[in-house]
Coordinates of C-alpha atoms and ligand atoms in Angstrom, one line a residue:
M1 CA 13.0 24.2 -28.7
I2 CA 13.6 27.4 -26.9
I3 CA 10.7 29.8 -26.9
A4 CA 11.4 33.5 -25.9
I5 CA 8.4 35.7 -24.9
D6 CA 9.1 39.3 -24.1
G7 CA 6.9 42.4 -23.7
P8 CA 5.9 45.3 -21.4
A9 CA 4.2 45.0 -18.0
A10 CA 0.9 43.1 -18.0
S11 CA 0.9 42.4 -21.7
G12 CA 0.1 38.7 -21.1
K13 CA 3.6 37.3 -21.5
G14 CA 3.4 35.0 -18.4
T15 CA -0.1 33.7 -19.3
L16 CA 1.1 32.8 -22.8
A17 CA 4.4 31.4 -21.7
R18 CA 2.7 29.1 -19.1
K19 CA 0.2 27.9 -21.7
L20 CA 2.9 27.3 -24.4
A21 CA 5.1 25.4 -21.9
A22 CA 2.1 23.2 -21.0
R23 CA 1.3 22.6 -24.6
F24 CA 4.8 21.6 -25.6
G25 CA 5.8 19.9 -22.3
L26 CA 8.6 22.3 -21.7
P27 CA 9.8 23.9 -18.4
H28 CA 8.9 27.5 -17.9
L29 CA 10.9 30.3 -16.3
D30 CA 9.2 33.6 -15.4
T31 CA 12.3 35.7 -15.4
G32 CA 10.5 38.7 -13.8
L33 CA 10.5 36.7 -10.6
L34 CA 14.3 36.8 -10.4
Y35 CA 14.2 40.6 -10.3
R36 CA 11.2 40.6 -8.0
A37 CA 12.9 38.2 -5.6
T38 CA 16.1 40.3 -5.6
A39 CA 14.2 43.4 -4.8
R40 CA 12.3 41.5 -2.0
A41 CA 15.5 40.4 -0.4
L42 CA 16.7 44.0 -0.3
L43 CA 13.5 45.3 1.2
D44 CA 13.4 42.4 3.7
A45 CA 17.0 43.4 4.8
D46 CA 16.1 47.1 5.0
Q47 CA 18.5 47.9 2.2
P48 CA 17.9 50.7 -0.3
L49 CA 17.0 49.4 -3.8
D50 CA 20.1 51.1 -5.3
N51 CA 22.6 49.3 -3.1
A52 CA 24.3 47.5 -6.0
A53 CA 26.5 45.3 -3.8
A54 CA 23.6 44.0 -1.7
A55 CA 21.5 43.5 -4.8
V56 CA 24.2 41.4 -6.5
A57 CA 24.6 39.3 -3.3
A58 CA 20.8 38.8 -3.2
A59 CA 20.7 37.8 -6.9
R60 CA 23.6 35.3 -6.4
G61 CA 21.6 33.6 -3.7
L62 CA 18.5 32.9 -5.7
A63 CA 17.3 29.4 -6.5
L64 CA 15.4 29.5 -9.8
T65 CA 12.7 27.1 -8.8
E66 CA 11.9 28.3 -5.3
F67 CA 10.0 31.5 -5.4
E68 CA 7.6 32.7 -2.7
E69 CA 5.3 34.1 -5.4
Q70 CA 2.7 35.4 -2.9
R71 CA 5.3 37.9 -1.6
L72 CA 6.6 38.8 -5.1
R73 CA 3.5 39.5 -7.1
G74 CA 2.0 42.8 -5.7
R75 CA 2.1 46.3 -7.0
E76 CA 5.0 47.4 -4.9
M77 CA 7.2 44.6 -6.0
G78 CA 6.8 45.2 -9.7
E79 CA 8.1 48.8 -9.2
A80 CA 10.9 47.7 -6.9
A81 CA 11.9 44.9 -9.4
S82 CA 12.3 47.4 -12.2
V83 CA 14.6 49.6 -10.1
V84 CA 17.0 46.7 -9.3
A85 CA 16.7 45.4 -12.9
A86 CA 18.3 48.6 -14.1
I87 CA 21.5 47.8 -12.1
P88 CA 23.9 46.3 -14.7
A89 CA 25.8 44.1 -12.2
V90 CA 22.5 42.5 -11.1
R91 CA 21.6 41.6 -14.7
E92 CA 25.1 40.3 -15.3
T93 CA 24.8 38.1 -12.1
L94 CA 21.5 36.6 -13.4
V95 CA 22.5 35.9 -17.0
E96 CA 24.2 32.5 -16.7
A97 CA 21.4 30.9 -14.6
Q98 CA 18.8 31.9 -17.2
R99 CA 20.9 30.7 -20.1
R100 CA 21.5 27.3 -18.3
F101 CA 17.8 27.0 -17.8
A102 CA 17.1 27.8 -21.5
R103 CA 19.6 25.3 -22.8
R104 CA 18.3 22.3 -21.0
I105 CA 17.9 19.2 -23.2
G106 CA 14.6 19.6 -25.0
G107 CA 14.4 23.3 -24.5
A108 CA 12.3 25.7 -22.4
V109 CA 10.0 28.7 -22.4
L110 CA 11.3 31.9 -20.8
D111 CA 9.4 35.2 -20.5
G112 CA 10.7 38.6 -19.6
R113 CA 12.1 41.7 -21.2
D114 CA 15.4 40.7 -22.7
I115 CA 15.0 37.0 -23.5
G116 CA 15.0 37.3 -27.3
T117 CA 17.7 40.0 -27.3
V118 CA 20.2 39.1 -24.6
I119 CA 19.5 35.8 -22.8
C120 CA 18.6 33.6 -25.8
P121 CA 19.3 35.5 -29.1
E122 CA 19.4 32.0 -30.6
A123 CA 15.8 31.1 -29.5
D124 CA 13.8 29.1 -32.0
A125 CA 10.7 31.1 -31.6
K126 CA 10.5 34.7 -30.4
I127 CA 7.3 36.6 -29.6
F128 CA 7.1 40.2 -28.5
V129 CA 3.7 40.6 -26.8
T130 CA 2.1 44.0 -26.6
A131 CA -1.3 45.5 -25.7
S132 CA -2.4 49.1 -25.3
P133 CA -1.4 50.7 -21.9
Q134 CA -5.1 51.1 -21.1
M135 CA -5.9 47.5 -21.7
R136 CA -2.8 46.3 -19.8
A137 CA -3.8 48.6 -16.8
Q138 CA -7.4 47.2 -16.9
R139 CA -6.1 43.6 -16.8
R140 CA -3.6 44.3 -14.1
A141 CA -6.1 46.3 -11.9
L142 CA -8.4 43.3 -12.1
E143 CA -5.6 40.9 -11.2
L144 CA -4.6 43.1 -8.2
A145 CA -8.2 43.4 -7.1
R146 CA -8.6 39.6 -7.1
S147 CA -5.6 39.3 -4.9
G148 CA -7.0 41.8 -2.5
E149 CA -5.0 44.9 -3.6
D150 CA -7.5 47.6 -4.3
V151 CA -5.7 50.0 -6.6
S152 CA -7.5 52.4 -9.0
F153 CA -7.2 52.1 -12.8
N154 CA -5.4 55.4 -13.0
E155 CA -2.8 54.4 -10.4
V156 CA -2.2 51.1 -12.2
L157 CA -1.9 52.9 -15.5
A158 CA 0.6 55.4 -14.1
D159 CA 2.6 52.5 -12.6
I160 CA 2.7 50.7 -15.9
L161 CA 3.8 53.7 -17.9
R162 CA 6.5 54.6 -15.4
R163 CA 7.9 51.1 -15.4
D164 CA 7.7 50.7 -19.2
E165 CA 9.7 54.0 -19.5
R166 CA 12.3 52.9 -17.0
D167 CA 12.6 49.4 -18.6
S168 CA 12.9 50.8 -22.1
S169 CA 15.4 53.5 -21.3
R170 CA 18.0 51.7 -19.1
A171 CA 21.5 51.3 -20.5
V172 CA 21.7 47.5 -20.3
A173 CA 19.2 45.0 -21.8
P174 CA 16.4 47.5 -22.3
L175 CA 12.9 46.3 -23.1
R176 CA 13.0 45.9 -26.8
A177 CA 11.7 43.5 -29.5
A178 CA 14.4 41.5 -31.1
P179 CA 14.7 42.2 -34.8
D180 CA 13.5 38.7 -35.6
A181 CA 10.7 38.5 -33.0
A182 CA 7.1 38.2 -34.2
L183 CA 4.9 41.0 -32.7
L184 CA 1.6 39.9 -31.0
D185 CA -0.8 42.6 -30.1
T186 CA -3.3 41.2 -27.6
T187 CA -5.4 44.4 -27.1
A188 CA -8.4 42.9 -28.9
L189 CA -7.8 39.3 -28.0
D190 CA -9.0 37.3 -25.0
I191 CA -6.7 34.7 -23.5
A192 CA -7.9 31.9 -25.7
G193 CA -7.5 34.1 -28.8
A194 CA -4.0 35.3 -27.8
F195 CA -3.0 31.7 -27.2
T196 CA -4.2 30.6 -30.6
A197 CA -2.2 33.4 -32.2
A198 CA 0.9 32.6 -30.2
L199 CA 0.6 28.9 -30.9
A200 CA 0.4 29.6 -34.7
L201 CA 3.6 31.7 -34.4
V202 CA 5.4 28.9 -32.5
E203 CA 4.2 26.2 -34.9
A204 CA 5.5 28.3 -37.9
A205 CA 8.9 28.6 -36.2
R206 CA 8.9 24.9 -35.4
A207 CA 8.1 24.1 -39.1
R208 CA 11.1 26.3 -40.1
L209 CA 13.3 24.5 -37.6
H210 CA 12.4 21.1 -39.0
A211 CA 12.8 22.3 -42.6
T212 CA 16.4 23.0 -41.8
D213 CA 17.1 19.7 -39.9
Ligands
ADP1 N1 -5.5 38.3 -23.7 C1 -5.9 38.5 -22.5 N2 -7.2 39.0 -22.2 C2 -7.6 39.2 -21.0 N3 -6.9 39.1 -19.9 C3 -5.6 38.7 -20.0 C4 -5.1 38.4 -21.3 N4 -3.8 38.0 -21.2 C5 -3.5 38.1 -19.9 N5 -4.6 38.5 -19.2 C6 -4.7 38.7 -17.7 O1 -4.0 39.9 -17.5 C7 -3.2 39.8 -16.3 C8 -1.7 40.0 -16.7 O2 -1.3 38.9 -17.5 P1 0.2 38.3 -17.3 O3 0.2 37.1 -18.2 O4 0.5 38.1 -15.9 O5 1.1 39.5 -17.9 P2 2.6 39.7 -17.9 O6 3.3 38.4 -17.6 O7 2.9 40.3 -19.2 O8 2.8 40.7 -16.8 C9 -3.5 38.5 -15.7 O9 -4.5 38.6 -14.7 C10 -4.0 37.6 -16.9 O10 -4.9 36.6 -16.5
CDP2 N1 13.8 39.5 -18.2 C1 13.4 40.5 -17.4 C2 12.3 40.3 -16.6 C3 11.9 41.3 -15.8 N2 12.6 42.5 -15.7 C4 12.3 43.5 -14.7 O1 11.5 43.1 -13.7 C5 10.3 43.9 -13.6 C6 9.1 43.0 -13.2 O2 8.9 42.1 -14.3 P1 7.7 41.1 -14.4 O3 7.8 40.4 -15.8 O4 7.6 40.3 -13.2 O5 6.5 42.2 -14.4 P2 5.1 42.2 -15.2 O6 5.3 42.3 -16.6 O7 4.5 40.9 -14.8 O8 4.4 43.3 -14.6 C7 10.1 44.5 -15.0 O9 9.5 45.8 -14.9 C8 11.6 44.7 -15.4 O10 12.2 45.9 -14.9 C9 13.7 42.6 -16.5 O11 14.4 43.7 -16.4 N3 14.1 41.6 -17.3

């Protein structure tokens, strides 16, 4: 079973994807890390983020299971990732590895922006996770504070809105719900409530899958 989870920044995609993967015993790929790691490689090499050739070379060199998450999670890297993610050649470079991951025997859970639309249009279950920008900013500000980055709510909100706008308006693989994705608004849900709702959506998709076996 392939489970595709998409949605805007800090909507709770990763949290749900990890919990669904654990529940179904599936491997999980946080595809945002691919773009974050590509951006990190450019910054480490003192390259501008719009250097397409250097970005493609960095993307080619990534190993999907070896991310230094500590250096990829902060505020600066979310912004930098969305800049390199808008370069079509970078996306093209990363497509095949993501598809290979998804098509493992038994399936996988992937979360990102274009999983249901571009990477795995054939996914068995697709969920587009949303929450109000204010709620997402509140959650992300808390997360950043816990990791030692003290950023104000207003700064985080501005970051999120700018990134959503860039991700939604790029020419290739913009942030968009697949026509057959189920929408899950987590604004009024805690993590347990969001997981219960996501699980119900996946179980329903699984039942449809078995009905057509
Ligand atoms: N439903 C929820 N209620 C409260 N906090 C949440 C919820 N879902 C996620 N979070 C928290 O919000 C932050 C962002 O969630 P995350 O899953 O990393 O989002 P995304 O992968 O969409 O960026 C994390 O600190 C996470 O623990
Ligand atoms: N499948 C994906 C995943 C991430 N991304 C890009 O990578 C950036 C960081 O993604 P992320 O999922 O790690 O970010 P958060 O939603 O966790 O803040 C996004 O803003 C997108 O620009 C993408 O374009 N396609």
